[in-house]
Amino acid sequence: MPAFRCLCRILVALVLSVATLRMFAGAAAAQSIPPRTPIVLFPAFHFTRLMVNVQKQQVDPSCPASGSFEDWYPNPTPSPTFSRVCMDKLMTLRYDGDPSLHMPDRFSNQRGVTVTMSDYGTTASAPAYEQLYASLEQAGWRRDVSIRVAGYDSRLTPDMGGFLVRTRQLIEQTYAANGHRRVHLVGHSNGPLYAQYLLTHSSESWKEKYIQGFTPIAGNFPGQGAMYGYLFTGLNLTTFTLPDTQEIAESSARMLISAPSTYMSAAAPSTFGTGEVVIADAGTGKQYTPADYHALVTAPGMPPEAAKIADYYIGFVRFRDGNPMSILPASTNLPNVDVYAEKGSGIPTLVGVTLHDLTVGQVFDAALPVFTRDGDGNEEDITNNAIQAWSAMPCHHFTLTDNPGLDHFSLAFDSAVLSRLMANAQKKPSVCQS
């Protein structure tokens, strides 16, 4: 028995020693990883999960009268009840032409349709970025604590749907939940337009308190030429491909025509001018550039409100002609935070298409010529270089890193891009006089 008791004491001592070593090792490891600057992601167009609830709709009797579906890309389980055509029709916005209404207040959902964001603020709200979340987690960030997602309804522009209030609250909550550490914003594709709107419509004192910096990845700031073609061919938002049936071409084109974000995302004449052909009409031989947008949005078959929406929202992100010298340092168009931009290049990128005519809802004919420029496979060089206007910021840091051969969607998951993001997020922000 004495020997047994002695052995027990030795075993207990060993267990306590191992536990103590583990405790100190864990503490040392925790001390070796500095606190992480929280990150808030602004996803790409249609990458936020939207829940659409339908109650006694009267938009189309061939569609279910009631029910619900989720609409986002890449949704692996599209609705078995609502077809793509029905989803498009139910998500087409209504427009009230009352001129006394401020433009953002003229839009509403179809009667009987409500649209909300699923799991807002969490990484589950934008599943396409799982690889980005996992990379951040491996480096010490915590999902849904120091990694948050500022999703949005991709049909709407950032002056609508309570975007500013909702997003500021998310950032302030993230700041508080992470030991009052300033937040680093990350945007991909269309996401940076929403982040830019937040930054240019928030006070300098708010940004100094809550924002550490901003990484726009392939930001579609002045828009892209290809968007004009979608007004006529549509875009299948289940597959992110051009529709192969006339029915989907028309339903998706009509939905995009109704959405103000379509025009915000289209190449702005103030930046592009006549620099690229976005539509060629095979029937008449006429070519259209961004400077000719008004002729496109007033084509036969376009609803009368299309021109009004286009006039208001094309060029919504203000870059003027993209020349840094044309933007005064005091301009509210500048974000006035440290910016670490990323872009891709070296890939032929579609900017324009040839159509049989200007009929809304036509299936694209792949035998007709297309127009390309250098870019990242989705956005052209004019789009990706326009952000250089932000080098006019009088104090804050600005860099634009080129990633030759890296395509638009791979940019958000590339190891070198993510390494720079993580390093830049940990930097001390510039100290500028208000």
CSV table of C-alpha atoms in Angstrom, one decimal:
chain,number,residue,atom,x,y,z
A,1,MET,CA,0.0,0.0,0.0
A,2,PRO,CA,2.7,2.6,0.9
A,3,ALA,CA,4.4,1.9,-2.5
A,4,PHE,CA,1.0,2.2,-4.3
A,5,ARG,CA,0.4,5.6,-2.5
A,6,CYS,CA,3.8,6.8,-3.5
A,7,LEU,CA,3.2,5.8,-7.1
A,8,CYS,CA,-0.2,7.7,-7.0
A,9,ARG,CA,1.5,10.8,-5.6
A,10,ILE,CA,4.1,10.6,-8.5
A,11,LEU,CA,1.3,10.2,-11.1
A,12,VAL,CA,-0.7,13.1,-9.7
A,13,ALA,CA,2.4,15.2,-9.7
A,14,LEU,CA,3.1,14.3,-13.3
A,15,VAL,CA,-0.4,15.1,-14.3
A,16,LEU,CA,-0.3,18.4,-12.6
A,17,SER,CA,3.1,19.2,-14.2
A,18,VAL,CA,1.8,18.4,-17.7
A,19,ALA,CA,-1.3,20.5,-17.1
A,20,THR,CA,0.8,23.4,-15.8
A,21,LEU,CA,3.1,23.1,-18.9
A,22,ARG,CA,0.1,23.1,-21.2
A,23,MET,CA,-1.3,26.1,-19.4
A,24,PHE,CA,1.9,28.0,-19.8
A,25,ALA,CA,2.3,26.9,-23.4
A,26,GLY,CA,-1.2,28.0,-24.2
A,27,ALA,CA,-0.6,31.4,-22.5
A,28,ALA,CA,2.7,31.8,-24.4
A,29,ALA,CA,1.1,30.9,-27.7
A,30,ALA,CA,-1.7,33.4,-27.0
A,31,GLN,CA,0.9,36.1,-26.2
A,32,SER,CA,2.8,35.3,-29.4
A,33,ILE,CA,-0.3,36.1,-31.5
A,34,PRO,CA,-1.2,39.8,-31.2
A,35,PRO,CA,-4.8,40.8,-31.1
A,36,ARG,CA,-6.3,40.8,-34.6
A,37,THR,CA,-7.7,43.8,-36.3
A,38,PRO,CA,-11.4,42.8,-36.9
A,39,ILE,CA,-12.3,42.5,-40.6
A,40,VAL,CA,-15.7,43.4,-42.1
A,41,LEU,CA,-16.3,42.0,-45.6
A,42,PHE,CA,-18.5,43.5,-48.3
A,43,PRO,CA,-19.3,40.7,-50.7
A,44,ALA,CA,-19.6,40.7,-54.5
A,45,PHE,CA,-22.8,41.2,-56.5
A,46,HIS,CA,-25.4,38.6,-55.6
A,47,PHE,CA,-23.0,36.8,-53.1
A,48,THR,CA,-25.2,37.7,-50.1
A,49,ARG,CA,-27.9,35.2,-49.3
A,50,LEU,CA,-31.3,36.7,-49.8
A,51,MET,CA,-34.5,35.1,-48.4
A,52,VAL,CA,-37.5,35.9,-50.5
A,53,ASN,CA,-40.9,35.3,-48.9
A,54,VAL,CA,-44.0,35.3,-51.2
A,55,GLN,CA,-47.6,35.7,-49.9
A,56,LYS,CA,-50.4,35.8,-52.4
A,57,GLN,CA,-48.4,37.3,-55.2
A,58,GLN,CA,-50.3,38.5,-58.3
A,59,VAL,CA,-47.2,39.1,-60.5
A,60,ASP,CA,-47.6,36.0,-62.6
A,61,PRO,CA,-50.4,33.4,-62.1
A,62,SER,CA,-48.0,30.7,-63.5
A,63,CYS,CA,-45.7,31.1,-60.5
A,64,PRO,CA,-46.5,29.8,-57.0
A,65,ALA,CA,-48.9,32.2,-55.2
A,66,SER,CA,-47.0,31.8,-51.9
A,67,GLY,CA,-43.9,30.2,-50.5
A,68,SER,CA,-40.2,31.2,-50.1
A,69,PHE,CA,-36.8,30.8,-51.8
A,70,GLU,CA,-33.2,31.8,-51.3
A,71,ASP,CA,-31.5,33.6,-54.1
A,72,TRP,CA,-27.7,34.0,-54.1
A,73,TYR,CA,-24.6,32.7,-55.9
A,74,PRO,CA,-23.5,30.0,-55.9
A,75,ASN,CA,-26.6,28.4,-54.3
A,76,PRO,CA,-26.0,24.6,-54.6
A,77,THR,CA,-29.7,23.9,-54.0
A,78,PRO,CA,-31.9,26.3,-56.0
A,79,SER,CA,-35.6,26.3,-55.3
A,80,PRO,CA,-37.4,23.3,-56.7
A,81,THR,CA,-40.7,25.2,-56.5
A,82,PHE,CA,-39.8,28.6,-58.0
A,83,SER,CA,-38.2,28.6,-61.5
A,84,ARG,CA,-35.5,31.0,-62.5
A,85,VAL,CA,-38.1,33.0,-64.4
A,86,CYS,CA,-40.4,33.2,-61.4
A,87,MET,CA,-37.6,34.3,-59.2
A,88,ASP,CA,-36.7,37.0,-61.6
A,89,LYS,CA,-40.3,38.3,-62.0
A,90,LEU,CA,-40.9,38.3,-58.2
A,91,MET,CA,-37.6,40.1,-57.6
A,92,THR,CA,-38.2,42.7,-60.3
A,93,LEU,CA,-38.6,46.1,-58.5
A,94,ARG,CA,-41.6,48.4,-58.8
A,95,TYR,CA,-41.0,52.0,-59.7
A,96,ASP,CA,-43.1,54.9,-58.5
A,97,GLY,CA,-42.7,57.8,-60.9
A,98,ASP,CA,-43.9,60.5,-58.5
A,99,PRO,CA,-41.3,63.3,-59.0
A,100,SER,CA,-41.8,64.5,-55.4
A,101,LEU,CA,-40.2,61.3,-54.2
A,102,HIS,CA,-36.4,61.2,-53.7
A,103,MET,CA,-35.0,58.7,-56.2
A,104,PRO,CA,-34.1,56.0,-53.7
A,105,ASP,CA,-37.7,56.1,-52.3
A,106,ARG,CA,-39.2,55.3,-55.7
A,107,PHE,CA,-38.4,51.6,-55.5
A,108,SER,CA,-40.3,48.8,-53.8
A,109,ASN,CA,-40.8,45.0,-54.0
A,110,GLN,CA,-43.7,43.4,-55.8
A,111,ARG,CA,-46.9,43.3,-53.8
A,112,GLY,CA,-46.8,40.2,-51.6
A,113,VAL,CA,-43.0,39.9,-51.8
A,114,THR,CA,-40.6,40.6,-48.9
A,115,VAL,CA,-36.8,40.3,-49.2
A,116,THR,CA,-34.5,39.9,-46.2
A,117,MET,CA,-30.8,38.9,-45.7
A,118,SER,CA,-30.2,35.5,-44.2
A,119,ASP,CA,-27.8,35.4,-41.2
A,120,TYR,CA,-26.8,39.0,-41.6
A,121,GLY,CA,-23.4,39.9,-40.3
A,122,THR,CA,-22.2,36.3,-40.1
A,123,THR,CA,-19.9,34.4,-42.4
A,124,ALA,CA,-22.9,32.1,-43.2
A,125,SER,CA,-24.5,35.1,-45.0
A,126,ALA,CA,-21.9,34.8,-47.8
A,127,PRO,CA,-20.8,31.2,-48.1
A,128,ALA,CA,-18.8,31.8,-51.3
A,129,TYR,CA,-16.0,33.2,-49.2
A,130,GLU,CA,-15.4,30.1,-47.2
A,131,GLN,CA,-11.8,29.9,-48.3
A,132,LEU,CA,-11.1,33.5,-47.3
A,133,TYR,CA,-12.7,32.8,-43.8
A,134,ALA,CA,-10.6,29.7,-43.3
A,135,SER,CA,-7.4,31.5,-44.2
A,136,LEU,CA,-8.1,34.2,-41.7
A,137,GLU,CA,-9.0,31.7,-39.0
A,138,GLN,CA,-5.7,29.9,-39.5
A,139,ALA,CA,-4.0,33.2,-38.9
A,140,GLY,CA,-5.8,33.9,-35.7
A,141,TRP,CA,-9.0,35.7,-36.7
A,142,ARG,CA,-12.3,34.4,-35.2
A,143,ARG,CA,-15.3,33.6,-37.4
A,144,ASP,CA,-18.3,35.9,-36.5
A,145,VAL,CA,-16.2,37.7,-33.9
A,146,SER,CA,-13.3,39.3,-35.7
A,147,ILE,CA,-14.6,38.2,-39.2
A,148,ARG,CA,-18.0,39.8,-40.0
A,149,VAL,CA,-19.9,40.3,-43.2
A,150,ALA,CA,-21.7,43.5,-44.3
A,151,GLY,CA,-24.1,41.9,-46.8
A,152,TYR,CA,-26.6,43.8,-48.9
A,153,ASP,CA,-29.5,43.3,-51.4
A,154,SER,CA,-27.6,43.3,-54.7
A,155,ARG,CA,-30.6,44.9,-56.5
A,156,LEU,CA,-30.3,48.0,-54.4
A,157,THR,CA,-27.7,50.8,-54.2
A,158,PRO,CA,-26.1,51.8,-50.9
A,159,ASP,CA,-28.4,54.8,-50.6
A,160,MET,CA,-31.4,52.4,-50.1
A,161,GLY,CA,-32.7,49.8,-47.8
A,162,GLY,CA,-31.2,51.2,-44.6
A,163,PHE,CA,-27.7,50.2,-45.7
A,164,LEU,CA,-25.8,53.0,-44.0
A,165,VAL,CA,-27.5,52.7,-40.6
A,166,ARG,CA,-27.3,48.9,-40.6
A,167,THR,CA,-23.6,48.8,-41.7
A,168,ARG,CA,-22.5,51.4,-39.2
A,169,GLN,CA,-24.1,49.5,-36.4
A,170,LEU,CA,-22.4,46.3,-37.5
A,171,ILE,CA,-19.0,48.0,-37.6
A,172,GLU,CA,-19.5,49.6,-34.2
A,173,GLN,CA,-20.6,46.3,-32.7
A,174,THR,CA,-17.6,44.6,-34.2
A,175,TYR,CA,-15.3,47.3,-32.8
A,176,ALA,CA,-16.8,46.9,-29.3
A,177,ALA,CA,-16.6,43.0,-29.4
A,178,ASN,CA,-12.9,43.1,-30.3
A,179,GLY,CA,-11.6,45.2,-27.4
A,180,HIS,CA,-12.4,48.6,-29.1
A,181,ARG,CA,-10.0,47.8,-32.0
A,182,ARG,CA,-10.6,49.7,-35.2
A,183,VAL,CA,-12.0,47.7,-38.1
A,184,HIS,CA,-10.5,46.9,-41.5
A,185,LEU,CA,-12.9,46.9,-44.4
A,186,VAL,CA,-12.6,44.4,-47.2
A,187,GLY,CA,-14.6,44.6,-50.4
A,188,HIS,CA,-14.7,42.3,-53.4
A,189,SER,CA,-16.0,43.2,-56.9
A,190,ASN,CA,-19.2,45.3,-56.3
A,191,GLY,CA,-18.7,45.2,-52.5
A,192,PRO,CA,-16.2,48.1,-52.6
A,193,LEU,CA,-18.8,50.4,-54.0
A,194,TYR,CA,-20.9,49.9,-50.9
A,195,ALA,CA,-17.9,50.4,-48.7
A,196,GLN,CA,-16.9,53.5,-50.6
A,197,TYR,CA,-20.4,54.9,-50.1
A,198,LEU,CA,-20.1,54.3,-46.4
A,199,LEU,CA,-16.7,56.0,-46.1
A,200,THR,CA,-17.7,59.0,-48.1
A,201,HIS,CA,-21.0,59.4,-46.2
A,202,SER,CA,-19.6,59.1,-42.7
A,203,SER,CA,-17.9,61.8,-40.7
A,204,GLU,CA,-14.1,62.0,-40.4
A,205,SER,CA,-14.5,61.6,-36.6
A,206,TRP,CA,-16.5,58.4,-37.1
A,207,LYS,CA,-13.8,57.0,-39.4
A,208,GLU,CA,-11.0,58.0,-37.1
A,209,LYS,CA,-12.7,56.1,-34.3
A,210,TYR,CA,-13.9,52.9,-36.1
A,211,ILE,CA,-11.9,52.4,-39.3
A,212,GLN,CA,-8.3,51.1,-39.6
A,213,GLY,CA,-8.2,50.8,-43.4
A,214,PHE,CA,-9.8,49.4,-46.5
A,215,THR,CA,-8.8,46.7,-49.0
A,216,PRO,CA,-10.8,46.9,-52.2
A,217,ILE,CA,-10.3,43.7,-54.2
A,218,ALA,CA,-11.2,44.2,-57.9
A,219,GLY,CA,-13.5,47.1,-57.0
A,220,ASN,CA,-16.0,47.9,-59.7
A,221,PHE,CA,-16.0,51.5,-58.8
A,222,PRO,CA,-16.8,53.3,-62.1
A,223,GLY,CA,-18.7,50.3,-63.5
A,224,GLN,CA,-17.9,47.9,-66.3
A,225,GLY,CA,-18.9,47.8,-70.0
A,226,ALA,CA,-20.5,44.4,-70.0
A,227,MET,CA,-23.4,45.5,-67.8
A,228,TYR,CA,-25.0,47.3,-70.8
A,229,GLY,CA,-25.3,44.0,-72.6
A,230,TYR,CA,-27.2,42.5,-69.7
A,231,LEU,CA,-30.0,45.1,-70.2
A,232,PHE,CA,-30.8,43.2,-73.4
A,233,THR,CA,-29.6,39.6,-72.9
A,234,GLY,CA,-30.2,39.3,-69.2
A,235,LEU,CA,-28.0,37.3,-66.8
A,236,ASN,CA,-28.9,33.9,-65.3
A,237,LEU,CA,-28.2,34.6,-61.6
A,238,THR,CA,-28.4,30.9,-60.7
A,239,THR,CA,-25.4,30.1,-62.9
A,240,PHE,CA,-23.9,33.5,-63.6
A,241,THR,CA,-24.0,32.8,-67.3
A,242,LEU,CA,-25.8,34.4,-70.2
A,243,PRO,CA,-29.3,32.8,-70.5
A,244,ASP,CA,-29.8,30.2,-73.1
A,245,THR,CA,-33.6,30.6,-73.4
A,246,GLN,CA,-35.6,33.6,-74.5
A,247,GLU,CA,-37.8,33.3,-71.4
A,248,ILE,CA,-35.0,33.6,-68.9
A,249,ALA,CA,-33.3,36.2,-71.1
A,250,GLU,CA,-36.3,38.5,-70.8
A,251,SER,CA,-37.2,37.8,-67.2
A,252,SER,CA,-33.6,38.5,-66.0
A,253,ALA,CA,-33.2,41.5,-68.3
A,254,ARG,CA,-36.4,43.0,-67.0
A,255,MET,CA,-35.3,42.4,-63.4
A,256,LEU,CA,-31.9,44.0,-64.0
A,257,ILE,CA,-33.5,47.0,-65.8
A,258,SER,CA,-35.6,47.6,-62.7
A,259,ALA,CA,-32.6,47.5,-60.3
A,260,PRO,CA,-30.7,50.7,-59.6
A,261,SER,CA,-27.5,48.7,-58.9
A,262,THR,CA,-27.4,47.7,-62.5
A,263,TYR,CA,-26.8,51.3,-63.6
A,264,MET,CA,-24.4,52.0,-60.7
A,265,SER,CA,-22.4,48.9,-62.0
A,266,ALA,CA,-22.4,50.1,-65.7
A,267,ALA,CA,-19.4,51.9,-67.2
A,268,ALA,CA,-19.7,55.6,-66.3
A,269,PRO,CA,-19.2,58.0,-69.2
A,270,SER,CA,-17.3,60.3,-66.8
A,271,THR,CA,-14.6,57.7,-66.6
A,272,PHE,CA,-14.9,55.7,-69.9
A,273,GLY,CA,-16.2,58.3,-72.3
A,274,THR,CA,-16.0,56.8,-75.8
A,275,GLY,CA,-13.1,54.5,-74.8
A,276,GLU,CA,-14.8,51.2,-75.5
A,277,VAL,CA,-17.7,49.7,-77.5
A,278,VAL,CA,-20.3,48.2,-75.2
A,279,ILE,CA,-23.1,47.4,-77.7
A,280,ALA,CA,-23.0,46.9,-81.5
A,281,ASP,CA,-26.3,46.6,-83.3
A,282,ALA,CA,-25.9,44.1,-86.2
A,283,GLY,CA,-29.1,45.3,-87.8
A,284,THR,CA,-28.1,49.0,-88.1
A,285,GLY,CA,-24.3,48.7,-87.9
A,286,LYS,CA,-24.3,51.3,-85.1
A,287,GLN,CA,-21.9,51.0,-82.2
A,288,TYR,CA,-22.5,52.4,-78.7
A,289,THR,CA,-20.0,53.5,-76.1
A,290,PRO,CA,-20.7,54.4,-72.5
A,291,ALA,CA,-21.1,58.0,-73.7
A,292,ASP,CA,-24.1,56.8,-75.7
A,293,TYR,CA,-25.9,55.2,-72.7
A,294,HIS,CA,-29.0,57.3,-73.1
A,295,ALA,CA,-29.7,55.9,-76.5
A,296,LEU,CA,-29.5,52.4,-75.1
A,297,VAL,CA,-31.9,53.0,-72.1
A,298,THR,CA,-34.4,54.7,-74.4
A,299,ALA,CA,-34.4,51.9,-77.0
A,300,PRO,CA,-37.8,50.5,-78.0
A,301,GLY,CA,-39.0,48.0,-75.4
A,302,MET,CA,-37.3,49.8,-72.5
A,303,PRO,CA,-39.6,51.0,-69.8
A,304,PRO,CA,-39.9,54.8,-69.5
A,305,GLU,CA,-38.3,54.9,-66.1
A,306,ALA,CA,-35.1,53.2,-67.3
A,307,ALA,CA,-33.7,56.6,-68.5
A,308,LYS,CA,-34.5,58.3,-65.2
A,309,ILE,CA,-32.9,55.6,-63.2
A,310,ALA,CA,-29.8,55.5,-65.5
A,311,ASP,CA,-29.4,59.3,-65.4
A,312,TYR,CA,-29.4,59.2,-61.6
A,313,TYR,CA,-27.3,56.0,-60.9
A,314,ILE,CA,-24.8,55.7,-63.7
A,315,GLY,CA,-21.6,57.1,-62.3
A,316,PHE,CA,-23.0,56.9,-58.8
A,317,VAL,CA,-19.4,56.4,-57.5
A,318,ARG,CA,-17.8,59.7,-58.3
A,319,PHE,CA,-14.4,59.5,-60.1
A,320,ARG,CA,-15.0,62.2,-62.7
A,321,ASP,CA,-12.5,61.4,-65.5
A,322,GLY,CA,-10.4,59.1,-63.3
A,323,ASN,CA,-7.5,61.7,-63.2
A,324,PRO,CA,-6.3,62.2,-59.6
A,325,MET,CA,-5.6,65.9,-60.5
A,326,SER,CA,-9.3,66.4,-61.2
A,327,ILE,CA,-10.3,65.6,-57.7
A,328,LEU,CA,-9.6,68.2,-55.1
A,329,PRO,CA,-8.0,66.9,-51.8
A,330,ALA,CA,-11.0,68.1,-49.9
A,331,SER,CA,-13.4,66.2,-52.1
A,332,THR,CA,-16.0,64.0,-50.4
A,333,ASN,CA,-15.4,61.5,-53.2
A,334,LEU,CA,-12.2,60.5,-51.4
A,335,PRO,CA,-12.5,57.8,-48.7
A,336,ASN,CA,-9.8,59.4,-46.4
A,337,VAL,CA,-8.7,56.1,-44.9
A,338,ASP,CA,-5.7,54.0,-45.6
A,339,VAL,CA,-6.4,52.0,-48.9
A,340,TYR,CA,-4.6,48.9,-50.0
A,341,ALA,CA,-6.2,48.1,-53.4
A,342,GLU,CA,-5.8,44.9,-55.4
A,343,LYS,CA,-6.5,44.2,-59.1
A,344,GLY,CA,-5.9,41.6,-61.7
A,345,SER,CA,-4.6,42.1,-65.3
A,346,GLY,CA,-3.4,40.3,-68.4
A,347,ILE,CA,-6.7,38.5,-69.2
A,348,PRO,CA,-8.8,39.3,-72.2
A,349,THR,CA,-12.0,40.7,-70.7
A,350,LEU,CA,-15.4,41.0,-72.4
A,351,VAL,CA,-16.6,44.7,-72.4
A,352,GLY,CA,-19.2,44.6,-75.3
A,353,VAL,CA,-21.3,42.4,-77.4
A,354,THR,CA,-22.9,42.5,-80.8
A,355,LEU,CA,-26.7,42.0,-80.8
A,356,HIS,CA,-29.1,41.3,-83.6
A,357,ASP,CA,-31.0,44.5,-82.5
A,358,LEU,CA,-31.9,46.4,-79.4
A,359,THR,CA,-34.7,44.0,-78.3
A,360,VAL,CA,-35.0,43.4,-74.6
A,361,GLY,CA,-34.8,39.7,-73.8
A,362,GLN,CA,-32.8,38.2,-76.7
A,363,VAL,CA,-30.6,35.2,-76.4
A,364,PHE,CA,-27.0,36.1,-77.1
A,365,ASP,CA,-25.7,34.8,-80.4
A,366,ALA,CA,-22.2,33.5,-79.8
A,367,ALA,CA,-21.5,33.7,-83.6
A,368,LEU,CA,-21.6,37.5,-83.5
A,369,PRO,CA,-18.5,39.5,-82.7
A,370,VAL,CA,-17.6,40.6,-79.1
A,371,PHE,CA,-15.3,43.4,-77.8
A,372,THR,CA,-12.6,42.8,-75.3
A,373,ARG,CA,-9.9,44.7,-73.4
A,374,ASP,CA,-7.2,43.7,-71.0
A,375,GLY,CA,-8.5,43.1,-67.5
A,376,ASP,CA,-9.1,40.4,-64.9
A,377,GLY,CA,-11.6,38.4,-67.0
A,378,ASN,CA,-14.6,40.2,-65.5
A,379,GLU,CA,-13.6,43.9,-65.2
A,380,GLU,CA,-11.5,45.8,-67.7
A,381,ASP,CA,-8.4,47.8,-67.2
A,382,ILE,CA,-10.3,51.2,-67.2
A,383,THR,CA,-12.4,49.9,-64.3
A,384,ASN,CA,-9.5,48.5,-62.3
A,385,ASN,CA,-7.3,51.5,-62.7
A,386,ALA,CA,-9.9,54.2,-61.9
A,387,ILE,CA,-9.2,53.8,-58.2
A,388,GLN,CA,-5.8,55.5,-58.8
A,389,ALA,CA,-7.8,58.8,-58.4
A,390,TRP,CA,-7.6,58.0,-54.6
A,391,SER,CA,-3.9,58.7,-54.7
A,392,ALA,CA,-5.1,62.3,-54.3
A,393,MET,CA,-5.8,61.7,-50.6
A,394,PRO,CA,-3.6,64.3,-49.0
A,395,CYS,CA,-2.5,62.2,-46.0
A,396,HIS,CA,-3.7,58.7,-46.0
A,397,HIS,CA,-1.8,55.7,-47.5
A,398,PHE,CA,-2.8,54.5,-51.0
A,399,THR,CA,-1.4,51.5,-53.0
A,400,LEU,CA,-2.8,49.6,-55.9
A,401,THR,CA,-1.1,46.2,-56.3
A,402,ASP,CA,-1.4,44.5,-59.7
A,403,ASN,CA,-1.7,40.7,-59.9
A,404,PRO,CA,-1.0,39.7,-63.6
A,405,GLY,CA,-2.8,36.6,-64.7
A,406,LEU,CA,-5.0,36.4,-61.7
A,407,ASP,CA,-8.7,36.4,-62.5
A,408,HIS,CA,-11.4,38.5,-60.9
A,409,PHE,CA,-12.9,35.8,-58.7
A,410,SER,CA,-9.6,34.1,-57.7
A,411,LEU,CA,-8.3,37.4,-56.4
A,412,ALA,CA,-10.3,37.1,-53.2
A,413,PHE,CA,-8.8,33.7,-52.4
A,414,ASP,CA,-5.2,34.1,-53.6
A,415,SER,CA,-2.6,33.4,-50.9
A,416,ALA,CA,-0.4,36.4,-51.8
A,417,VAL,CA,-3.4,38.8,-51.8
A,418,LEU,CA,-4.6,37.4,-48.5
A,419,SER,CA,-1.1,37.6,-47.0
A,420,ARG,CA,-1.0,41.3,-47.9
A,421,LEU,CA,-4.5,41.8,-46.5
A,422,MET,CA,-3.6,40.2,-43.2
A,423,ALA,CA,-0.4,42.2,-42.9
A,424,ASN,CA,-2.0,45.5,-43.9
A,425,ALA,CA,-4.9,44.9,-41.4
A,426,GLN,CA,-2.4,44.8,-38.6
A,427,LYS,CA,-0.7,48.1,-39.5
A,428,LYS,CA,-1.2,51.3,-37.5
A,429,PRO,CA,-3.5,53.7,-39.4
A,430,SER,CA,-2.2,57.0,-40.7
A,431,VAL,CA,-2.6,59.9,-38.3
A,432,CYS,CA,-4.0,62.8,-40.2
A,433,GLN,CA,-5.2,66.2,-39.1
A,434,SER,CA,-8.9,66.7,-39.5
